mmCIF file of C-alpha atoms and ligand atoms in Angstrom:
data_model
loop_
_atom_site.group_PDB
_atom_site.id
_atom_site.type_symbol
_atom_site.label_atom_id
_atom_site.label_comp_id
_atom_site.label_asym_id
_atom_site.label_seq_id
_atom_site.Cartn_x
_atom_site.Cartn_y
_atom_site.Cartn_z
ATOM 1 C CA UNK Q 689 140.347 64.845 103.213
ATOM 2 C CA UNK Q 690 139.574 63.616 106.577
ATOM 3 C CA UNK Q 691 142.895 60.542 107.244
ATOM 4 C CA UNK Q 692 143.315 58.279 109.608
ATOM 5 C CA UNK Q 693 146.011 59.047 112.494
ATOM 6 C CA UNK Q 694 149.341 56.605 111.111
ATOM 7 C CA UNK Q 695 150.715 54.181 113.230
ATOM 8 C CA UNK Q 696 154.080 55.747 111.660
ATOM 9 C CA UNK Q 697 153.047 58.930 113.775
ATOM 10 C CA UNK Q 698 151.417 57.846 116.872
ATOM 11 C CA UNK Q 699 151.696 53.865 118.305
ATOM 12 C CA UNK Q 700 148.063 51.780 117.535
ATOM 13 C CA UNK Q 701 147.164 51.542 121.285
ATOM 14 C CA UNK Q 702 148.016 55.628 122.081
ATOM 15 C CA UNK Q 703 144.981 57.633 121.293
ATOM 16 C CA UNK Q 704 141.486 57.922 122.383
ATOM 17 C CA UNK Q 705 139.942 54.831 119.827
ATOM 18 C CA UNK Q 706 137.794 56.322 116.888
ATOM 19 C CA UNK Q 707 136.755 53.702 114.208
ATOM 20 C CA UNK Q 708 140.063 52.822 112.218
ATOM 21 C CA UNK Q 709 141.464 56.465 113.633
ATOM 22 C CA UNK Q 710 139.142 58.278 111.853
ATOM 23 C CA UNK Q 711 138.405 61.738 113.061
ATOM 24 C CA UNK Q 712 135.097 62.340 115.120
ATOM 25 C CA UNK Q 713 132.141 64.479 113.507
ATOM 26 C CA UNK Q 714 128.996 64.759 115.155
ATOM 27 C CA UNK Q 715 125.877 65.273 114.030
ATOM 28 C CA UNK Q 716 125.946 68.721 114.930
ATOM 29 C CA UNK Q 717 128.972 69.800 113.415
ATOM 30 C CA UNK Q 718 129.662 71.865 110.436
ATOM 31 C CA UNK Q 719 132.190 69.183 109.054
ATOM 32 C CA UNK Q 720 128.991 66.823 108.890
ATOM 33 C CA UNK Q 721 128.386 68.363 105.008
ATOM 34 C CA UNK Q 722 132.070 67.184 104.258
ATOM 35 C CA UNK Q 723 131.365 63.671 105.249
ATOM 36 C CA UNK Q 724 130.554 61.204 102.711
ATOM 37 C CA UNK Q 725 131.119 57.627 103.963
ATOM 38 C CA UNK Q 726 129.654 57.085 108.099
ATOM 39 C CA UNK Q 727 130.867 54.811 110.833
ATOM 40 C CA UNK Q 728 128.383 54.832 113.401
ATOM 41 C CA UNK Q 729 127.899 52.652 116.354
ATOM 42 C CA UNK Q 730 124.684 50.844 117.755
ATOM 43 C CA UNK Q 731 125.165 49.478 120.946
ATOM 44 C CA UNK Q 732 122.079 47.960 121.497
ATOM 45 C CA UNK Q 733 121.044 43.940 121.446
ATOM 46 C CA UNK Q 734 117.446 44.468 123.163
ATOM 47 C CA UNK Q 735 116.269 42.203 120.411
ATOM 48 C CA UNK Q 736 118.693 38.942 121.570
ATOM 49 C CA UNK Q 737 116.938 36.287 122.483
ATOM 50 C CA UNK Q 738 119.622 33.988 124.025
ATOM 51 C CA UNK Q 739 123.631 35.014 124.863
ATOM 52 C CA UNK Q 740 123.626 38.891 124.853
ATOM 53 C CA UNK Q 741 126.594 41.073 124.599
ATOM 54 C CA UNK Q 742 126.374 43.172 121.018
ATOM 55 C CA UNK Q 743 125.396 46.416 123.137
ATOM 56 C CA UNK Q 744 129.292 46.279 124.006
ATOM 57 C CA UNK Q 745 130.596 45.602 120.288
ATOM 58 C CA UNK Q 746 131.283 49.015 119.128
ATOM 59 C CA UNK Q 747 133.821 49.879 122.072
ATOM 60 C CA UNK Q 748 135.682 46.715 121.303
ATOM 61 C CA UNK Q 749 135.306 46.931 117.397
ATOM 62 C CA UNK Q 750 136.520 50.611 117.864
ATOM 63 C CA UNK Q 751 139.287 49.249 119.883
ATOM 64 C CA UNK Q 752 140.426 46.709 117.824
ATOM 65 C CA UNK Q 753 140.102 49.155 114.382
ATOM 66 C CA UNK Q 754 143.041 51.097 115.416
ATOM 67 C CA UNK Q 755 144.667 47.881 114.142
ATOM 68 C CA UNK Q 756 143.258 48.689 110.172
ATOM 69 C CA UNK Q 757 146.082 50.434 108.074
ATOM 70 C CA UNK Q 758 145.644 52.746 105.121
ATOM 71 C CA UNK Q 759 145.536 50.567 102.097
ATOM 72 C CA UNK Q 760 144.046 47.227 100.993
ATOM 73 C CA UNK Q 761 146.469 44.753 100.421
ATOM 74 C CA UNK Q 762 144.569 42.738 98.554
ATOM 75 C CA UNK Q 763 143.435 45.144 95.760
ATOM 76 C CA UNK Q 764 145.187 48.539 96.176
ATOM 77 C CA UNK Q 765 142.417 50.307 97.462
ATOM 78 C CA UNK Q 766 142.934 53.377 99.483
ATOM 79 C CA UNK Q 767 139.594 54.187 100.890
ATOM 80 C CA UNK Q 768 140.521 57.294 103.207
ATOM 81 C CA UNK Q 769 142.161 58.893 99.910
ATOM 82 C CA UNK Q 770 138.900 58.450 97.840
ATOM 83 C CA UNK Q 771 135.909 59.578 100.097
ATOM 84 C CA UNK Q 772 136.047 61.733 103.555
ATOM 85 C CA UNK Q 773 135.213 58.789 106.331
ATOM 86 C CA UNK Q 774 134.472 59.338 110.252
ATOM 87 C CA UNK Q 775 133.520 58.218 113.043
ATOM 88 C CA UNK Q 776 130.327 59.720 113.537
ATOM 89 C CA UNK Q 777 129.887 58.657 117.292
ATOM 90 C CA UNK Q 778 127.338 56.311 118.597
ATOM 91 C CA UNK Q 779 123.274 55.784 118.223
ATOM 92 C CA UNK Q 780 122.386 56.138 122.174
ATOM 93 C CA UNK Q 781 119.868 53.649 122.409
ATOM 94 C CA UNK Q 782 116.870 53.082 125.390
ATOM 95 C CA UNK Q 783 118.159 49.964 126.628
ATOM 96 C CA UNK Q 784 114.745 49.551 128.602
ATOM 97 C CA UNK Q 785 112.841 50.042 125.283
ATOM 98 C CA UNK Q 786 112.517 47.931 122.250
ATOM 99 C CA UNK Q 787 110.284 50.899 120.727
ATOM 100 C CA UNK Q 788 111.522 53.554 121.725
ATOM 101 C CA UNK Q 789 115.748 52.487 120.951
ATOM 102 C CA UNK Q 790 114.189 52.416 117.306
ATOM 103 C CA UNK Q 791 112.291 55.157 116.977
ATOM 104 C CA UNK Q 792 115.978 56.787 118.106
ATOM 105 C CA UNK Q 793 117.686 54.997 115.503
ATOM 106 C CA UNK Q 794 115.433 55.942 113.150
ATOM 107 C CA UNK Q 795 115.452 59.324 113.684
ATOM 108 C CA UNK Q 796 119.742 59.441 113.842
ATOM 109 C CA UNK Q 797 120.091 57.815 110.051
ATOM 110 C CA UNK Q 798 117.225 60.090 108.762
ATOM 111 C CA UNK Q 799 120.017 63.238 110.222
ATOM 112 C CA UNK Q 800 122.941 60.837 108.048
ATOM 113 C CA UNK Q 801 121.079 59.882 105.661
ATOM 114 C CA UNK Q 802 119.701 63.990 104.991
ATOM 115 C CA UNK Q 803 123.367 65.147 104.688
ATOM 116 C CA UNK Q 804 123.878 62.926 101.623
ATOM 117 C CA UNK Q 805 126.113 60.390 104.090
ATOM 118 C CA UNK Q 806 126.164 56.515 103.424
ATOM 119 C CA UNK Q 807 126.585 54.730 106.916
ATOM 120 C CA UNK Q 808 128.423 51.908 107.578
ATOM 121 C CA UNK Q 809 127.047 50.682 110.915
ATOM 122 C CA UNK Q 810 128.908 48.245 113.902
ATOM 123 C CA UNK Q 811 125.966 46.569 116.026
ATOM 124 C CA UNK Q 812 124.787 45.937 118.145
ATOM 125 C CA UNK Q 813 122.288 42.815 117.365
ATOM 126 C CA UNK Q 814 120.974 42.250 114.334
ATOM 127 C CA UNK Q 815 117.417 43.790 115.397
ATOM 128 C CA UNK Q 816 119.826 47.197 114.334
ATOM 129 C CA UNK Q 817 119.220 46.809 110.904
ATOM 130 C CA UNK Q 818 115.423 47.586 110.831
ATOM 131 C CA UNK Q 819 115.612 50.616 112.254
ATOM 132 C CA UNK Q 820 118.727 51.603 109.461
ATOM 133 C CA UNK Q 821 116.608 49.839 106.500
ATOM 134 C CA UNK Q 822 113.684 52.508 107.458
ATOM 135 C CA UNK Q 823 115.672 55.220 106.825
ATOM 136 C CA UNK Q 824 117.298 54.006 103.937
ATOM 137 C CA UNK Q 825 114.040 53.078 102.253
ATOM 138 C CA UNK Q 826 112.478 56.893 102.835
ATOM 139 C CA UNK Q 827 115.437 57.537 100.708
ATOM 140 C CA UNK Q 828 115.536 55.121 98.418
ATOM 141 C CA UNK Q 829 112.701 53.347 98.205
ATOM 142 C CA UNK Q 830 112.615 49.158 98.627
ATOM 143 C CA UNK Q 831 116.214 48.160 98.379
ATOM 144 C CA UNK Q 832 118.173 44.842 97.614
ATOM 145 C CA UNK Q 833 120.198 43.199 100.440
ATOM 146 C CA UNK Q 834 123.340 40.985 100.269
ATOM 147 C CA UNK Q 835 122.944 39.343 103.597
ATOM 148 C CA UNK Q 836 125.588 36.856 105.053
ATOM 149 C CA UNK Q 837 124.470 34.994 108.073
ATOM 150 C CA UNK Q 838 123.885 31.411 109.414
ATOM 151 C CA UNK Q 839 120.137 32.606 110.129
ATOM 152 C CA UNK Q 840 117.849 33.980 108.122
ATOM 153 C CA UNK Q 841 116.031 36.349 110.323
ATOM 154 C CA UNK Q 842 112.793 36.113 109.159
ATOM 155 C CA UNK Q 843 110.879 34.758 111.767
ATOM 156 C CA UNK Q 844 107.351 35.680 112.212
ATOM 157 C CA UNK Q 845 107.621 36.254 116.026
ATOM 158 C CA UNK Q 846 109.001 34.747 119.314
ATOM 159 C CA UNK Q 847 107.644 34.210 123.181
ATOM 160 C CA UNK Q 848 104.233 34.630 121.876
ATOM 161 C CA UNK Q 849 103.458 37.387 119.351
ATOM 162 C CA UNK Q 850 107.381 39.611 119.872
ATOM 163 C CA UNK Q 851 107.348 40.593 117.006
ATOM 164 C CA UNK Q 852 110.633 42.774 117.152
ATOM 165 C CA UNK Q 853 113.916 40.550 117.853
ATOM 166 C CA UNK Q 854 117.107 39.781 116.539
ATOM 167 C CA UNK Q 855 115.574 36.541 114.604
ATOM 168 C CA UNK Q 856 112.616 38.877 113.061
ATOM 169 C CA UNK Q 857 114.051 41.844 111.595
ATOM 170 C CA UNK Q 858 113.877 41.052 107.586
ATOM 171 C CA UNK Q 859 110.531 39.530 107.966
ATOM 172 C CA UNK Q 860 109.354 43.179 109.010
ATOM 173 C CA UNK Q 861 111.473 44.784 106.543
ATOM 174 C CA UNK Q 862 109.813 42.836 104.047
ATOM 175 C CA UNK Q 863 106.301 43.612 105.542
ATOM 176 C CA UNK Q 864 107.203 47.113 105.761
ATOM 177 C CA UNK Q 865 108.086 47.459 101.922
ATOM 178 C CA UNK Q 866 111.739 48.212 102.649
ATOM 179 C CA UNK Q 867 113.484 45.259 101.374
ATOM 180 C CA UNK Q 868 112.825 44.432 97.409
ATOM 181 C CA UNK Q 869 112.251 40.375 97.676
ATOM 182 C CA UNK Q 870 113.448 39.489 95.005
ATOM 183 C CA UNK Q 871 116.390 41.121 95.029
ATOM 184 C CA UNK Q 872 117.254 39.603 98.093
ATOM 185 C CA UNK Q 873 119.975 37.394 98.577
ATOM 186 C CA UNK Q 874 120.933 35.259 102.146
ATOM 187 C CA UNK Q 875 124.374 33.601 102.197
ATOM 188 C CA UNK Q 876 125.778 31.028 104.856
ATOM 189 C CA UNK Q 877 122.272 29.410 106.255
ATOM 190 C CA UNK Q 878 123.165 26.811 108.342
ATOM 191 C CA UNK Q 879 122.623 24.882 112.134
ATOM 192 C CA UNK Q 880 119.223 23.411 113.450
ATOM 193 C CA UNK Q 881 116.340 25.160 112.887
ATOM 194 C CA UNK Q 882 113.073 25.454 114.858
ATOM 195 C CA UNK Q 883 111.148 24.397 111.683
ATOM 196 C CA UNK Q 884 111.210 25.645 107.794
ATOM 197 C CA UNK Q 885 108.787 28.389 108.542
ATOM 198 C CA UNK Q 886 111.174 31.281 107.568
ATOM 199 C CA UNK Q 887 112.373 29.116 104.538
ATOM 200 C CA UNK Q 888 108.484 28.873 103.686
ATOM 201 C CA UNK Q 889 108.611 32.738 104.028
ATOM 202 C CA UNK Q 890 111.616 33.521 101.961
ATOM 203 C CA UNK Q 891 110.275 31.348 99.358
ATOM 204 C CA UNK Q 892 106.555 32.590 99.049
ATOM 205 C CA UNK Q 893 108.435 36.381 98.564
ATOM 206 C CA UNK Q 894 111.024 35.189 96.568
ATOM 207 C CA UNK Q 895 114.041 35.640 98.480
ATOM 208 C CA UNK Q 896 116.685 33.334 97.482
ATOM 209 C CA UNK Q 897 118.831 31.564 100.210
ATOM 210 C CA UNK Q 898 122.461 30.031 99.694
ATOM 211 C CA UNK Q 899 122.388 27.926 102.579
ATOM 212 C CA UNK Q 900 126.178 26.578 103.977
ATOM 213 C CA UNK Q 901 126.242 23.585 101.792
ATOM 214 C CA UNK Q 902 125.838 24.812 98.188
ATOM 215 C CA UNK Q 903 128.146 27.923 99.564
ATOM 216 C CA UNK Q 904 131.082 25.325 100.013
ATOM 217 C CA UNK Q 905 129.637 23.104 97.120
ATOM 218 C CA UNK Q 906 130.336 26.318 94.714
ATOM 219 C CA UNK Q 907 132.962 28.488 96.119
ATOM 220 C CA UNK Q 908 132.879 31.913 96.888
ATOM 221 C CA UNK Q 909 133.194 33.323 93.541
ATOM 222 C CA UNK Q 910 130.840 31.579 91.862
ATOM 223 C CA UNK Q 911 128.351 32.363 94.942
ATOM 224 C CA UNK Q 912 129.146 36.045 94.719
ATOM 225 C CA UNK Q 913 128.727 36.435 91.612
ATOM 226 C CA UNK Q 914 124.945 35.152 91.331
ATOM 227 C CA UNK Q 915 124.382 37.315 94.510
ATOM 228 C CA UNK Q 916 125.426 40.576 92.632
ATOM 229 C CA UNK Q 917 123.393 39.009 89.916
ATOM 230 C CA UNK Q 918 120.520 39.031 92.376
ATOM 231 C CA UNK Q 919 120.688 42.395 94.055
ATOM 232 C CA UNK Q 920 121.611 43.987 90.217
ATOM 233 C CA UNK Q 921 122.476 47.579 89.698
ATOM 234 C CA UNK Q 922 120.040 49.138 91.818
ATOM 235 C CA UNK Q 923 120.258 50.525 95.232
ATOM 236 C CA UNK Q 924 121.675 47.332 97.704
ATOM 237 C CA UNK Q 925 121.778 47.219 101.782
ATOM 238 C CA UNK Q 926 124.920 44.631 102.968
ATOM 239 C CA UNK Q 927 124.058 43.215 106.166
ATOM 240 C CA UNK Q 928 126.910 41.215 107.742
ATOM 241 C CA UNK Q 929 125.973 39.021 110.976
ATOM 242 C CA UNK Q 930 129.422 37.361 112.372
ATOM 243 C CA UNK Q 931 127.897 34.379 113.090
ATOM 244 C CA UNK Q 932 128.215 34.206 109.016
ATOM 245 C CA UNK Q 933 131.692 32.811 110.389
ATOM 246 C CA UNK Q 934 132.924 30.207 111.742
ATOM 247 C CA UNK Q 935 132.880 29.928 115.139
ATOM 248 C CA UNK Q 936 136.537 28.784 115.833
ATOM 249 C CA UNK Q 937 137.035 32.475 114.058
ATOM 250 C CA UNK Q 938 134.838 34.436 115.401
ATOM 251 C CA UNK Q 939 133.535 32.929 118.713
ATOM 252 C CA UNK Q 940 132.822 36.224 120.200
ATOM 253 C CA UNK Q 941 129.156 35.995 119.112
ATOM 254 C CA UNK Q 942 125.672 35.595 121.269
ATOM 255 C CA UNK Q 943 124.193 32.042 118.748
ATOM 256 C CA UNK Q 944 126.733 30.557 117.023
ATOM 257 C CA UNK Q 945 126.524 28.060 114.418
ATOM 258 C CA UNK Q 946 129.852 24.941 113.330
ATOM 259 C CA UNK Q 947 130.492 24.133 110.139
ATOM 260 C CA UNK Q 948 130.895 27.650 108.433
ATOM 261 C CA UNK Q 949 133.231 29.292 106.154
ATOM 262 C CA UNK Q 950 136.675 30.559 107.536
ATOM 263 C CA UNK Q 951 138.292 33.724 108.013
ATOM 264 C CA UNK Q 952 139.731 34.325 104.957
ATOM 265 C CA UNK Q 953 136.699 33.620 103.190
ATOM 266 C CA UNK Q 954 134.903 35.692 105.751
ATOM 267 C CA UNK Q 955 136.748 38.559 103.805
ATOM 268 C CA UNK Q 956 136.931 37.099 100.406
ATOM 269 C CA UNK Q 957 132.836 37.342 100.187
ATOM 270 C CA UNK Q 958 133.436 41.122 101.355
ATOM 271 C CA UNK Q 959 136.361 41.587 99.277
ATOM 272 C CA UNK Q 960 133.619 40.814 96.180
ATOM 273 C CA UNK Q 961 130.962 43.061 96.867
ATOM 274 C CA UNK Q 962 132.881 45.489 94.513
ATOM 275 C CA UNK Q 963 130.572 46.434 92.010
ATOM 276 C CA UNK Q 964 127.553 46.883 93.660
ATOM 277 C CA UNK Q 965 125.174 50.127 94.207
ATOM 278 C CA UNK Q 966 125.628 49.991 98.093
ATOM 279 C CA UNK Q 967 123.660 52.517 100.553
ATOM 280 C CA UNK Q 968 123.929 51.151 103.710
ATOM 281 C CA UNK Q 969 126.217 48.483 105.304
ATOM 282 C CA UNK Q 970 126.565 46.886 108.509
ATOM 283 C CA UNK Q 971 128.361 44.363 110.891
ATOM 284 C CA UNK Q 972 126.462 42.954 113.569
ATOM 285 C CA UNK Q 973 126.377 40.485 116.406
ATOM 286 C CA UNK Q 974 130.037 40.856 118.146
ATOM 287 C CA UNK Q 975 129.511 39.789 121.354
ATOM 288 C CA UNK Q 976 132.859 41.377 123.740
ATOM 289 C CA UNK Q 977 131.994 39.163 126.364
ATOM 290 C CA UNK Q 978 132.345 35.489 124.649
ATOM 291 C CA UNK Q 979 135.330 37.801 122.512
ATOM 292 C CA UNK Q 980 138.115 36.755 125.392
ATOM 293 C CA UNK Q 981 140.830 37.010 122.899
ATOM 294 C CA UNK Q 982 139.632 40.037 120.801
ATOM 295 C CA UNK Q 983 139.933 38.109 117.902
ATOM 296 C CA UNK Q 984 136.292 38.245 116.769
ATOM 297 C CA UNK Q 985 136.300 42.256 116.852
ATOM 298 C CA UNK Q 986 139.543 41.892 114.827
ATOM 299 C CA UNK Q 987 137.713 40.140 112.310
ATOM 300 C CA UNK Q 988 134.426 42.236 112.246
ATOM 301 C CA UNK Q 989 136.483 45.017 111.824
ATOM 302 C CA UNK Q 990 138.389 43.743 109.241
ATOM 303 C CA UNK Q 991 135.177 42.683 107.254
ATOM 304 C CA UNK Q 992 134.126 46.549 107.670
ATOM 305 C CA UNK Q 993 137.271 47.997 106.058
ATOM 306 C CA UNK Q 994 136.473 45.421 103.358
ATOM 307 C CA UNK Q 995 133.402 46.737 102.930
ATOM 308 C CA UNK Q 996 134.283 50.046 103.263
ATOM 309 C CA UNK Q 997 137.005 49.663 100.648
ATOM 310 C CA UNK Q 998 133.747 48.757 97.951
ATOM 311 C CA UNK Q 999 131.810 51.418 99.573
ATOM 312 C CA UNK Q 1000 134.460 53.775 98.893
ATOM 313 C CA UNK Q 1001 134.830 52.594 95.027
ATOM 314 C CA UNK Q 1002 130.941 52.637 94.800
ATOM 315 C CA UNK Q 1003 130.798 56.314 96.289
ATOM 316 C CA UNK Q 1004 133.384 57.767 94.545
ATOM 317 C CA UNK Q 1005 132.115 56.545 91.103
ATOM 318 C CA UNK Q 1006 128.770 58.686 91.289
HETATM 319 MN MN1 MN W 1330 121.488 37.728 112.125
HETATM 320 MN MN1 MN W 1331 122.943 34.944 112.925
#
């Protein structure tokens, strides 16, 4: 089994910074077959259309992971014991090209997604996702989502007909036949809005959105457990945006929105995935350069291991 280097055996900030110390595979390598659970990076945010920053997250969110120990205190979980993880390097994006960044995308989960790997992605914008959900649904077909977020990102277009940006990305995945409508979920909606067309969108395909106020209304648990309800027993995408957060938690983040849920519950909705048929996850939107303190990495990464500790469960069940 591929383990993490121990803090017990080298200090946290010694080391050249792999996700959660994870050894590094490349595509290339033979040890690629041996690899069952992904962390790749996208550092790209050519889709943000106001504070930018994302195309730095996975240095910092690498960074910060050497911080993530061996076990879940929470559950028990030892993920690195269950599955082999890595690091499987970074997507290199075109940062002068929309297109051509996701045609490369594209074409790097269709090498992960060949060798029987289930990726676990750190954005890099939330535009990353399309790109990921095409390869994923070559695989699998139209998939379920469990998406946490203060926007929904299913606007038409922006600036006149853009029809690929960070605000667009699930309104082309639904176009595209990649996403399964109805067994979509949105979590966390919240802030001023331009106008209700997304809303008018997820509602004529029948995607159903918890915005912030029924979230705190209900709780968490009651919340997650319609949303697992929702996306069912088939094949699910988890797409985690920070801005989901708080931003007094996570202010390291290109369009934040007040009035969301905290960092422990920021977890707890992770923490509660368990159970679900995941293929694909990802954490989006960390933004190093509003991130003065770090903090907001911390927490993104922290969501991942979460997620990784259900991905890990999920995995090691089939
Ligand atoms: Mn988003
Ligand atoms: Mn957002």
């Amino acid at each position: 089994m591929f383990q993490p280097v121990s803090g017990f055996e080298l200090p946290r900030f010694a080391g050249v910074p792999t996700f959660m110390r994870l050894p590094h595979i490349g595509l290339e390598d033979e040890a690629l077959n041996d690899v069952q659970i992904g962390l790749i990076g996208a550092p790209w945010d050519g889709g943000t259309t106001n504070r930018p920053g994302p195309r730095h997250g996975p240095r910092q969110l690498r960074d910060m992971s050497t911080m993530i120990r061996a076990q879940n205190a929470a559950t028990s979980i030892r993920p690195f014991e269950m599955v082999n993880c890595a690091d499987l390097g970074d997507v290199g994006p075109n940062p002068a090209s929309v297109d051509d960044s996701l045609s490369r995308m594209t074409a790097f989960y269709d090498k992960v997604l060949a060798a029987g790997i289930v990726p676990l992605t750190a954005g890099g914008d939330h535009l990353c996702s399309l790109p990921i959900l095409r390869s994923i649904a070559k695989k699998h077909g139209p998939v379920g989502m469990i998406h946490f977020d203060s926007h929904t990102d299913l606007y038409e277009s922006y600036f006149g007909g853009m029809q690929y940006t960070h605000g667009t990305p699930f309104r082309r995945a639904v176009e595209e036949g990649l996403l399964d409508p109805k067994r979509v979920v949105q979590i966390g909606i919240r802030g001023t809005a331009y106008d209700w067309e997304d809303r008018a969108f997820a509602d004529s395909v029948g995607i159903r959105i918890i915005a912030i106020e029924e979230f705190f209304e209900r709780g968490v648990p009651d919340v997650m457990r319609e949303a697992k309800a929702i996306a069912g027993q088939g094949a699910t995408y988890v797409s985690y945006d920070i801005d989901f957060v708080d931003p007094a938690f996570a202010p390291g983040t290109g369009t934040p929105e007040v009035g969301g849920p905290t960092s422990y519950q920021a977890l707890q909705v992770a923490r509660m995935l368990d159970g679900v048929n995941i293929v694909g996850a990802d954490l989006v939107e960390v933004s190093p350069p509003f991130d003065q303190s770090g903090g907001t990495a911390f927490l993104g990464v922290s969501i991942m291991f979460e997620m990784l500790c259900n991905m890990a469960m999920c995995v090691s069940e089939k």
